[in-house]
CSV table of C-alpha atoms in Angstrom, one decimal:
chain,number,residue,atom,x,y,z
A,12,MET,CA,119.4,85.3,105.0
A,13,ALA,CA,116.9,87.0,102.6
A,14,LYS,CA,113.2,86.6,103.4
A,15,ARG,CA,110.7,85.3,101.0
A,16,ALA,CA,108.3,87.8,99.4
A,17,THR,CA,104.5,87.4,99.5
A,18,GLY,CA,103.3,84.0,98.2
A,19,ILE,CA,106.6,82.3,97.7
A,20,TYR,CA,107.1,78.7,98.9
A,21,LEU,CA,109.0,75.5,98.1
A,22,ARG,CA,107.5,72.2,97.3
A,23,THR,CA,108.9,69.2,99.2
A,24,GLY,CA,111.8,67.7,97.3
A,25,THR,CA,112.6,70.7,95.1
A,26,ASN,CA,114.6,73.9,95.3
A,27,VAL,CA,112.6,75.7,92.6
A,28,TYR,CA,110.5,78.4,94.1
A,29,GLN,CA,106.7,78.4,93.6
A,30,TRP,CA,104.2,81.3,94.0
A,31,ARG,CA,100.6,81.5,94.8
A,32,ILE,CA,98.0,84.0,95.9
A,33,ARG,CA,94.8,83.3,97.8
A,34,VAL,CA,91.3,84.4,96.6
A,35,PRO,CA,90.2,87.3,98.8
A,36,LYS,CA,87.1,86.4,100.9
A,37,ASP,CA,85.0,89.3,99.4
A,38,LEU,CA,85.7,87.9,95.9
A,39,ALA,CA,85.1,84.2,96.6
A,40,ALA,CA,81.8,84.1,94.6
A,41,LEU,CA,83.7,85.0,91.5
A,42,TYR,CA,86.1,82.0,91.8
A,43,ALA,CA,83.5,79.2,92.3
A,44,GLY,CA,85.0,78.0,95.6
A,45,LYS,CA,88.6,78.0,94.5
A,46,GLU,CA,91.1,78.7,97.2
A,47,TRP,CA,93.9,80.1,95.0
A,48,ALA,CA,93.5,82.7,92.4
A,49,ASP,CA,96.9,81.8,90.8
A,50,ARG,CA,99.5,79.2,91.4
A,51,ARG,CA,102.6,78.8,89.3
A,52,THR,CA,106.3,78.0,89.3
A,53,LEU,CA,108.8,80.9,89.3
A,54,SER,CA,111.3,78.6,87.5
A,55,THR,CA,114.2,79.7,89.6
A,56,SER,CA,116.1,78.6,92.7
A,57,ASN,CA,117.5,82.0,93.2
A,58,LEU,CA,115.6,83.7,96.0
A,59,ALA,CA,116.4,87.3,95.0
A,60,GLN,CA,115.2,86.6,91.5
A,61,ALA,CA,112.1,84.8,92.8
A,62,ASN,CA,111.3,87.8,95.1
A,63,ARG,CA,111.4,90.2,92.2
A,64,LEU,CA,109.1,88.0,90.1
A,65,ALA,CA,106.8,87.6,93.1
A,66,ALA,CA,106.6,91.3,93.8
A,67,GLY,CA,105.5,92.0,90.2
A,68,LEU,CA,102.9,89.2,90.3
A,69,TYR,CA,101.6,90.4,93.6
A,70,ALA,CA,101.1,93.9,92.3
A,71,THR,CA,99.4,92.7,89.2
A,72,TRP,CA,97.0,90.5,91.1
A,73,LEU,CA,96.1,93.3,93.5
A,74,THR,CA,95.2,95.4,90.4
A,75,THR,CA,93.1,92.5,89.2
A,76,PHE,CA,91.3,92.1,92.5
A,77,ASP,CA,90.6,95.9,92.5
A,78,GLN,CA,89.0,95.6,89.0
A,79,GLN,CA,86.8,92.7,90.2
A,80,ARG,CA,85.7,94.6,93.2
A,81,LYS,CA,84.7,97.5,90.9
A,82,GLN,CA,82.6,95.1,88.9
A,83,LEU,CA,80.8,93.9,92.1
A,84,SER,CA,80.3,97.5,93.2
A,85,PRO,CA,80.1,99.7,90.1
A,86,LYS,CA,81.0,103.3,90.4
A,87,PRO,CA,79.3,106.1,88.4
A,88,ALA,CA,81.0,106.6,85.0
A,89,GLN,CA,82.4,110.1,84.7
A,90,ALA,CA,81.6,110.1,80.9
A,91,LEU,CA,80.8,107.8,78.1
A,92,THR,CA,83.5,108.9,75.6
A,93,PRO,CA,83.4,107.9,71.9
A,94,GLU,CA,86.2,105.3,72.6
A,95,LEU,CA,84.3,103.8,75.5
A,96,ILE,CA,81.0,103.8,73.6
A,97,GLN,CA,82.6,102.0,70.7
A,98,PHE,CA,84.2,99.4,73.0
A,99,LEU,CA,80.8,98.7,74.8
A,100,ALA,CA,79.0,98.3,71.5
A,101,GLU,CA,81.6,96.0,69.9
A,102,ASN,CA,81.9,93.9,73.1
A,103,PHE,CA,78.1,93.3,73.0
A,104,ARG,CA,78.3,92.4,69.3
A,105,HIS,CA,81.2,90.0,70.0
A,106,ASP,CA,79.5,88.3,72.9
A,107,ALA,CA,76.1,87.9,71.1
A,108,ILE,CA,77.6,86.5,67.9
A,109,THR,CA,79.9,84.2,69.9
A,110,LEU,CA,76.9,82.9,71.7
A,111,ASP,CA,75.1,82.3,68.4
A,112,HIS,CA,78.1,80.3,67.2
A,113,TRP,CA,78.1,78.2,70.3
A,114,VAL,CA,74.3,77.5,70.0
A,115,ARG,CA,74.9,76.3,66.4
A,116,THR,CA,78.0,74.1,67.1
A,117,GLU,CA,78.3,73.2,70.7
A,118,GLY,CA,74.8,73.7,72.2
A,119,TYR,CA,73.0,71.3,74.4
A,120,TRP,CA,71.9,69.3,71.4
A,121,ALA,CA,75.4,68.7,70.0
A,122,LYS,CA,76.3,65.6,72.1
A,123,ASP,CA,73.8,63.3,70.4
A,124,THR,CA,73.4,64.9,66.9
A,125,ARG,CA,76.7,66.7,66.3
A,126,LEU,CA,77.3,65.2,62.9
A,127,GLN,CA,73.7,65.9,61.8
A,128,GLY,CA,73.9,69.5,63.0
A,129,MET,CA,71.4,71.7,64.8
A,130,PRO,CA,67.9,70.1,65.0
A,131,GLU,CA,65.5,71.6,62.5
A,132,LYS,CA,63.0,72.6,65.2
A,133,LEU,CA,65.7,74.6,67.0
A,134,ALA,CA,66.8,76.2,63.8
A,135,THR,CA,63.2,77.3,63.1
A,136,GLU,CA,62.9,78.7,66.6
A,137,LEU,CA,66.1,80.6,66.2
A,138,THR,CA,65.0,82.1,62.9
A,139,ASP,CA,61.7,83.1,64.4
A,140,TYR,CA,63.4,84.7,67.4
A,141,TYR,CA,65.9,86.6,65.3
A,142,GLN,CA,63.1,87.9,63.0
A,143,GLN,CA,61.1,89.1,65.9
A,144,GLN,CA,64.1,90.8,67.5
A,145,HIS,CA,65.2,92.4,64.2
A,146,ALA,CA,61.7,93.8,63.7
A,147,LEU,CA,61.7,95.1,67.3
A,148,TYR,CA,65.1,96.7,67.0
A,149,SER,CA,64.4,98.2,63.6
A,150,ARG,CA,61.2,99.8,64.8
A,151,ALA,CA,63.0,101.1,67.8
A,152,MET,CA,65.6,102.8,65.6
A,153,ALA,CA,63.0,104.2,63.4
A,154,THR,CA,61.1,105.8,66.3
A,155,SER,CA,64.3,106.7,68.3
A,156,ASN,CA,63.3,104.4,71.1
A,157,ILE,CA,66.9,104.1,72.3
A,158,GLY,CA,65.7,103.3,75.8
A,159,LEU,CA,65.2,99.7,74.6
A,160,ALA,CA,69.0,99.3,74.7
A,161,LEU,CA,69.3,100.5,78.4
A,162,PRO,CA,69.6,97.0,80.0
A,163,ALA,CA,72.3,96.0,77.5
A,164,LEU,CA,74.2,99.2,78.1
A,165,GLU,CA,74.0,98.8,81.9
A,166,ASP,CA,75.2,95.2,81.6
A,167,GLU,CA,78.2,96.0,79.4
A,168,ALA,CA,79.2,99.0,81.6
A,169,SER,CA,79.0,96.9,84.8
A,170,LYS,CA,81.6,94.5,83.3
A,171,LEU,CA,84.0,97.5,83.6
A,172,GLY,CA,82.8,98.4,87.1
A,173,LEU,CA,80.8,101.3,85.8
A,174,ALA,CA,77.3,102.5,86.4
A,175,VAL,CA,75.6,104.7,83.9
A,176,ASP,CA,72.3,106.7,83.8
A,177,GLU,CA,70.7,109.6,82.0
A,178,ASN,CA,73.0,112.1,83.7
A,179,THR,CA,76.2,110.5,82.4
A,180,PRO,CA,77.7,112.5,79.6
A,181,GLY,CA,77.4,110.6,76.3
A,182,PHE,CA,74.5,108.5,77.6
A,183,GLU,CA,72.2,108.9,74.6
A,184,ASP,CA,75.0,108.4,72.1
A,185,ALA,CA,75.9,105.2,73.9
A,186,LEU,CA,72.2,104.0,73.8
A,187,THR,CA,72.1,104.6,70.1
A,188,ALA,CA,75.3,102.7,69.4
A,189,MET,CA,74.1,99.9,71.6
A,190,LEU,CA,70.8,99.6,69.8
A,191,LYS,CA,72.6,99.5,66.5
A,192,ALA,CA,74.9,96.7,67.8
A,193,MET,CA,71.9,94.8,69.0
A,194,ARG,CA,70.3,94.9,65.5
A,195,GLU,CA,73.6,94.0,63.8
A,196,SER,CA,73.9,91.0,66.1
A,197,VAL,CA,70.5,89.5,65.1
A,198,GLU,CA,71.3,90.4,61.4
A,199,ALA,CA,74.4,88.2,61.7
A,200,GLY,CA,72.2,85.4,63.1
A,201,LEU,CA,69.7,85.7,60.2
A,202,GLU,CA,72.5,85.6,57.6
A,203,ARG,CA,73.9,82.5,59.2
A,204,ASN,CA,70.4,81.0,59.1
A,205,LYS,CA,70.5,81.5,55.3
A,206,GLY,CA,73.7,79.4,55.1
A,207,LYS,CA,76.0,82.4,54.8
A,208,THR,CA,79.4,82.5,56.5
A,209,VAL,CA,79.5,85.2,59.1
A,210,PRO,CA,82.7,85.3,61.0
A,211,THR,CA,82.6,86.0,64.8
A,212,PRO,CA,84.3,89.4,65.4
A,213,PRO,CA,87.3,89.4,67.6
A,214,ALA,CA,86.9,90.6,71.2
A,215,PRO,CA,87.6,94.4,71.3
A,216,LYS,CA,90.3,95.8,73.5
A,217,LEU,CA,89.8,98.9,75.6
A,218,LYS,CA,93.0,100.8,76.0
A,219,GLU,CA,92.9,101.7,79.7
A,220,PRO,CA,95.1,104.5,81.0
A,221,GLU,CA,98.1,103.2,82.8
A,222,LYS,CA,97.7,103.2,86.6
A,223,VAL,CA,99.5,106.2,88.2
A,224,TYR,CA,101.3,105.0,91.2
A,225,HIS,CA,102.0,107.2,94.2
A,226,LEU,CA,104.4,106.5,97.0
A,227,ARG,CA,101.4,105.6,99.3
A,228,ASP,CA,100.6,102.7,96.8
A,229,VAL,CA,104.2,101.5,97.2
A,230,PHE,CA,103.9,101.9,101.0
A,231,GLU,CA,100.8,99.7,101.1
A,232,LEU,CA,102.5,97.0,98.9
A,233,TRP,CA,105.5,97.1,101.1
A,234,LYS,CA,103.4,96.9,104.3
A,235,GLU,CA,101.5,93.8,103.0
A,236,ALA,CA,104.7,92.0,101.8
A,237,ASP,CA,104.9,88.6,103.4
A,238,GLY,CA,107.9,87.9,105.6
A,239,ARG,CA,108.7,91.5,106.3
A,240,LYS,CA,108.5,91.1,110.1
A,241,VAL,CA,108.9,94.7,110.9
A,242,THR,CA,107.5,96.2,114.1
A,243,ALA,CA,104.4,98.3,114.3
A,244,ASP,CA,106.7,101.2,115.2
A,245,ALA,CA,108.7,100.7,112.0
A,246,VAL,CA,105.5,100.9,110.0
A,247,ARG,CA,104.3,104.0,111.7
A,248,ALA,CA,107.7,105.7,111.3
A,249,ARG,CA,107.7,105.1,107.5
A,250,GLU,CA,104.1,106.4,107.3
A,251,ARG,CA,105.0,109.5,109.2
A,252,ALA,CA,107.9,110.1,106.7
A,253,LEU,CA,105.5,109.3,103.8
A,254,MET,CA,103.1,112.0,105.1
A,255,LEU,CA,105.8,114.5,105.1
A,256,PHE,CA,106.7,113.6,101.5
A,257,GLU,CA,103.1,114.0,100.5
A,258,GLU,CA,102.9,117.3,102.2
A,259,PHE,CA,106.1,118.7,100.6
A,260,THR,CA,105.6,117.2,97.0
A,261,HIS,CA,101.8,117.5,96.9
A,262,ASN,CA,101.8,113.8,96.3
A,263,THR,CA,103.8,113.7,93.1
A,264,PRO,CA,103.4,110.4,91.2
A,265,ILE,CA,106.5,108.3,91.7
A,266,ALA,CA,107.3,108.3,88.0
A,267,GLU,CA,107.6,112.1,88.2
A,268,VAL,CA,109.7,112.3,91.3
A,269,THR,CA,113.0,114.1,90.5
A,270,ARG,CA,116.4,114.4,92.1
A,271,GLN,CA,115.8,118.1,92.5
A,272,GLN,CA,112.8,117.3,94.6
A,273,GLY,CA,114.9,115.0,96.7
A,274,ASN,CA,117.4,117.7,97.4
A,275,ALA,CA,114.7,120.2,98.1
A,276,PHE,CA,112.9,117.7,100.4
A,277,LYS,CA,116.2,117.2,102.3
A,278,ALA,CA,116.6,120.9,102.8
A,279,TRP,CA,113.0,121.3,103.9
A,280,LEU,CA,113.4,118.5,106.5
A,281,GLN,CA,116.5,120.3,107.9
A,282,THR,CA,114.5,123.4,108.6
A,283,ARG,CA,112.1,121.5,110.8
A,284,LYS,CA,112.7,121.6,114.6
A,285,GLU,CA,113.7,117.9,114.9
A,286,ALA,CA,116.8,116.1,115.9
A,287,SER,CA,119.3,115.5,113.1
A,288,LYS,CA,118.9,111.7,113.6
A,289,THR,CA,115.1,112.0,113.2
A,290,VAL,CA,115.6,114.1,110.0
A,291,PHE,CA,118.0,111.5,108.7
A,292,ASP,CA,115.5,108.7,109.4
A,293,ARG,CA,112.6,110.6,107.7
A,294,LEU,CA,114.7,110.9,104.5
A,295,THR,CA,115.9,107.3,104.7
A,296,TYR,CA,112.4,105.9,105.1
A,297,VAL,CA,111.2,107.8,102.0
A,298,LYS,CA,114.3,106.6,100.0
A,299,SER,CA,113.6,103.0,101.1
A,300,LEU,CA,110.1,103.2,99.6
A,301,LEU,CA,111.4,104.7,96.4
A,302,ASN,CA,114.0,101.9,96.3
A,303,TYR,CA,111.3,99.3,96.8
A,304,ALA,CA,109.3,100.8,93.9
A,305,TYR,CA,112.5,100.6,91.8
A,306,ARG,CA,114.0,97.2,92.7
A,307,GLU,CA,111.1,95.1,93.9
A,308,LEU,CA,108.1,96.4,92.1
A,309,GLU,CA,109.9,97.7,89.0
A,310,LEU,CA,107.5,100.7,88.8
A,311,ILE,CA,110.2,103.2,88.0
A,312,PRO,CA,113.3,102.9,85.8
A,313,ARG,CA,115.7,104.2,88.4
A,314,HIS,CA,116.0,105.3,92.0
A,315,PRO,CA,115.8,109.1,91.7
A,316,TRP,CA,117.1,109.9,95.2
A,317,ASP,CA,119.9,107.4,95.3
A,318,GLY,CA,122.9,108.9,97.1
A,319,ILE,CA,121.0,111.8,98.7
A,320,THR,CA,121.7,111.7,102.4
A,321,ILE,CA,121.9,113.8,105.6
A,322,ASP,CA,124.6,113.9,108.2
A,323,TYR,CA,123.5,113.6,111.7
A,324,ASP,CA,125.0,113.7,115.2
A,325,THR,CA,125.8,110.2,116.3
A,326,GLU,CA,125.4,111.1,120.0
A,327,THR,CA,122.8,113.4,121.6
A,328,LEU,CA,124.3,115.3,124.5
A,329,ARG,CA,122.0,115.1,127.5
A,330,LYS,CA,122.7,117.3,130.5
A,331,PRO,CA,122.8,115.4,133.8
A,332,TRP,CA,120.2,116.2,136.4
A,333,THR,CA,121.2,118.5,139.1
A,334,THR,CA,120.8,117.6,142.7
A,335,ALA,CA,118.0,120.1,143.1
A,336,GLN,CA,116.1,118.6,140.1
A,337,ILE,CA,116.4,115.1,141.5
A,338,ALA,CA,115.2,116.2,144.9
A,339,ALA,CA,112.2,118.0,143.3
A,340,PHE,CA,111.3,115.0,141.3
A,341,PHE,CA,111.3,112.6,144.2
A,342,ALA,CA,109.4,115.1,146.4
A,343,GLN,CA,106.3,114.4,144.3
A,344,PRO,CA,103.3,112.7,146.1
A,345,LEU,CA,104.1,109.6,144.0
A,346,PHE,CA,107.1,109.0,146.2
A,347,THR,CA,106.2,110.7,149.5
A,348,GLU,CA,102.6,109.4,149.7
A,349,TYR,CA,102.7,106.5,147.2
A,350,ALA,CA,100.1,108.3,145.1
A,351,LEU,CA,100.3,106.1,142.0
A,352,PRO,CA,99.7,107.6,138.5
A,353,ARG,CA,96.1,107.9,137.5
A,354,LEU,CA,96.6,105.9,134.3
A,355,GLN,CA,97.6,102.8,136.2
A,356,LYS,CA,96.6,100.4,133.5
A,357,ARG,CA,99.3,101.9,131.3
A,358,SER,CA,101.9,103.0,133.8
A,359,GLY,CA,101.8,99.6,135.6
A,360,ALA,CA,100.5,100.7,139.0
A,361,ASP,CA,103.4,99.9,141.4
A,362,ALA,CA,105.9,100.2,138.5
A,363,GLY,CA,105.3,103.9,138.6
A,364,TYR,CA,106.7,104.1,142.1
A,365,TRP,CA,109.6,101.5,141.9
A,366,ILE,CA,111.1,102.0,138.4
A,367,PRO,CA,112.2,105.6,138.9
A,368,LEU,CA,113.7,104.7,142.3
A,369,MET,CA,115.5,101.7,140.8
A,370,GLY,CA,116.8,103.8,138.0
A,371,LEU,CA,118.2,106.3,140.5
A,372,TYR,CA,119.9,103.7,142.6
A,373,THR,CA,121.0,101.3,139.9
A,374,GLY,CA,121.6,103.4,136.8
A,375,ALA,CA,119.6,100.8,134.7
A,376,ARG,CA,117.7,102.0,131.7
A,377,SER,CA,113.9,102.3,132.1
A,378,SER,CA,113.4,99.9,129.2
A,379,GLU,CA,115.5,97.3,131.0
A,380,LEU,CA,113.5,97.8,134.3
A,381,CYS,CA,110.1,97.7,132.6
A,382,GLN,CA,110.6,94.2,131.2
A,383,LEU,CA,111.9,92.6,134.4
A,384,HIS,CA,110.6,89.2,135.5
A,385,VAL,CA,110.3,88.1,139.1
A,386,ALA,CA,112.9,85.5,138.3
A,387,ASP,CA,115.4,88.3,137.4
A,388,ILE,CA,115.7,89.3,141.1
A,389,VAL,CA,118.2,86.8,142.5
A,390,GLN,CA,120.9,86.4,145.1
A,391,ALA,CA,124.5,86.1,144.1
A,392,ASP,CA,127.0,85.3,146.8
A,393,GLY,CA,124.4,86.5,149.4
A,394,ILE,CA,123.9,89.8,147.6
A,395,TRP,CA,120.5,90.7,146.0
A,396,VAL,CA,121.0,91.7,142.4
A,397,ILE,CA,119.0,92.4,139.3
A,398,ASP,CA,119.8,90.0,136.4
A,399,ILE,CA,119.4,92.1,133.3
A,400,ASN,CA,119.0,89.7,130.4
A,401,GLU,CA,117.0,88.7,127.3
A,402,ASN,CA,116.3,85.1,128.3
A,403,ALA,CA,112.5,85.4,128.0
A,404,GLU,CA,110.4,85.9,124.9
A,405,GLY,CA,110.0,89.5,124.0
A,406,LYS,CA,112.8,90.7,126.3
A,407,THR,CA,115.6,92.7,124.6
A,408,VAL,CA,118.8,94.6,125.7
A,409,LYS,CA,120.5,97.4,123.8
A,410,THR,CA,123.8,95.6,123.4
A,411,LYS,CA,125.5,92.3,124.5
A,412,ALA,CA,127.4,94.3,127.1
A,413,SER,CA,124.0,95.3,128.5
A,414,ARG,CA,123.5,91.9,129.9
A,415,ARG,CA,124.7,92.2,133.5
A,416,LEU,CA,124.1,91.8,137.2
A,417,VAL,CA,123.2,95.0,139.0
A,418,PRO,CA,123.3,95.1,142.9
A,419,ILE,CA,120.1,96.3,144.6
A,420,HIS,CA,120.8,99.3,146.7
A,421,SER,CA,120.1,99.1,150.5
A,422,GLU,CA,117.8,102.1,150.2
A,423,LEU,CA,115.5,100.1,147.9
A,424,MET,CA,115.4,97.3,150.5
A,425,ARG,CA,114.6,99.8,153.2
A,426,LEU,CA,111.7,101.1,151.2
A,427,GLY,CA,110.3,97.6,150.9
A,428,PHE,CA,111.3,96.4,147.5
A,429,LEU,CA,111.9,92.9,148.6
A,430,ASP,CA,108.5,92.8,150.3
A,431,TYR,CA,107.0,93.9,147.0
A,432,LEU,CA,109.0,91.1,145.2
A,433,ALA,CA,107.7,88.5,147.7
A,434,ALA,CA,104.1,89.6,147.3
A,435,THR,CA,104.3,89.5,143.5
A,436,ARG,CA,105.9,86.1,143.5
A,437,LYS,CA,103.3,84.8,145.9
A,438,ALA,CA,100.5,86.0,143.7
A,439,GLY,CA,101.9,83.8,140.9
A,440,HIS,CA,103.0,86.6,138.5
A,441,GLU,CA,105.8,86.0,136.1
A,442,ARG,CA,106.5,89.6,135.3
A,443,LEU,CA,107.7,92.0,138.1
A,444,TRP,CA,105.2,94.6,137.0
A,445,PRO,CA,102.2,92.5,135.9
A,446,GLN,CA,100.0,95.6,135.2
A,447,LEU,CA,102.5,97.4,133.0
A,448,LEU,CA,101.5,97.2,129.3
A,449,LEU,CA,104.6,96.7,127.2
A,450,ARG,CA,104.9,97.9,123.7
A,451,ALA,CA,106.8,95.6,121.2
A,452,GLY,CA,110.2,97.1,120.5
A,453,LYS,CA,109.7,99.9,123.0
A,454,PRO,CA,109.0,98.3,126.4
A,455,SER,CA,109.2,101.7,128.3
A,456,HIS,CA,106.9,103.6,125.9
A,457,ASN,CA,103.6,103.4,128.0
A,458,PHE,CA,105.5,103.9,131.2
A,459,SER,CA,107.3,107.0,130.1
A,460,LYS,CA,104.0,108.5,128.8
A,461,CYS,CA,102.3,108.2,132.2
A,462,VAL,CA,105.2,108.9,134.6
A,463,VAL,CA,106.6,112.4,134.1
A,464,VAL,CA,110.4,112.3,134.4
């Protein structure tokens, strides 16, 4: 069954999917205590369609949150271009004249005297204010006192998440344009005071360059997707493949990734000294991210590497140990003197001694032995056996056929395994190796790093 993407849920009594996204904690002040930044119906009961819609909304809102964070923490503007200067000046003019309109029509006085219009006293005060400001701005323009416009310029720039100063290219041109916009705004107010109709200018639009997405952006969106209960190992594996992609392509934007690059990347991977299955996985992980960008995020019009694959050996031949190698391994102080590994917190103390021996005498996998519980050591028809199962939370076996009973060799009993079992049970431990740290998905990972086999 398909899993729901980030934010998707169902209301009680309906099969139409809804979507919502929570206000980030660091932006809470911008939303006046609201819990949700957006809540809406997706108008579909088809989960696949809902997931596609939700992925697009999620990406859009992440961009919005980034823009709001920029406003809270402005970054130095690289340059004040003519287009940006024009936008800043026009936006100031729009906001100022819009505020004047509000004061005249919907101000604090309007509730009681709306039909009579703005009180005469307020109209006089407004005229006096505009005349003073007009004289101030005109004098500033006559004397090139463009610094008077600095607070207004800084305020407008901060709305875009930008910080400006005298070192910003185009700074003086921006101040001049802003001062002119300030005077034009009060001139509009004065004309309105004369009874003339002065329309409020429309809000300007700044054409922002389209965001350039890289595969790492896609990876972050995939990683954050709700319901994708992948293991930490799976995330790390994809990131390792991503890093190889970045190294080979020099981090090409996903919109510019070509099929030729895919074939070249495949050939490059095959030159690396890695197992063919590992090389296959690397390519597959990168392809999965490109597919996510195409199908879920709709950031690219097609999957450029669809169909590119690598053949790999389905079985890795492992040479069996020789009798001499086995003898040399078990001649280590670990087994002759019970000298446990130094990193006992990771190797599991006593596990470092018993697991290799149990592997030798039972043929069980180290991953199976690492996750054993005390209750897994039982007697069947008077014979002590290991019950390899996945009955407890977190326990796994490779295949269904892996669930089995394995007799405990008499040599293990002679070495004191049953005494160890009794002591562990008496201490109240549930797991047979209570000090062994297990890693989700790879229970033998820490053990194998500390016990040299």
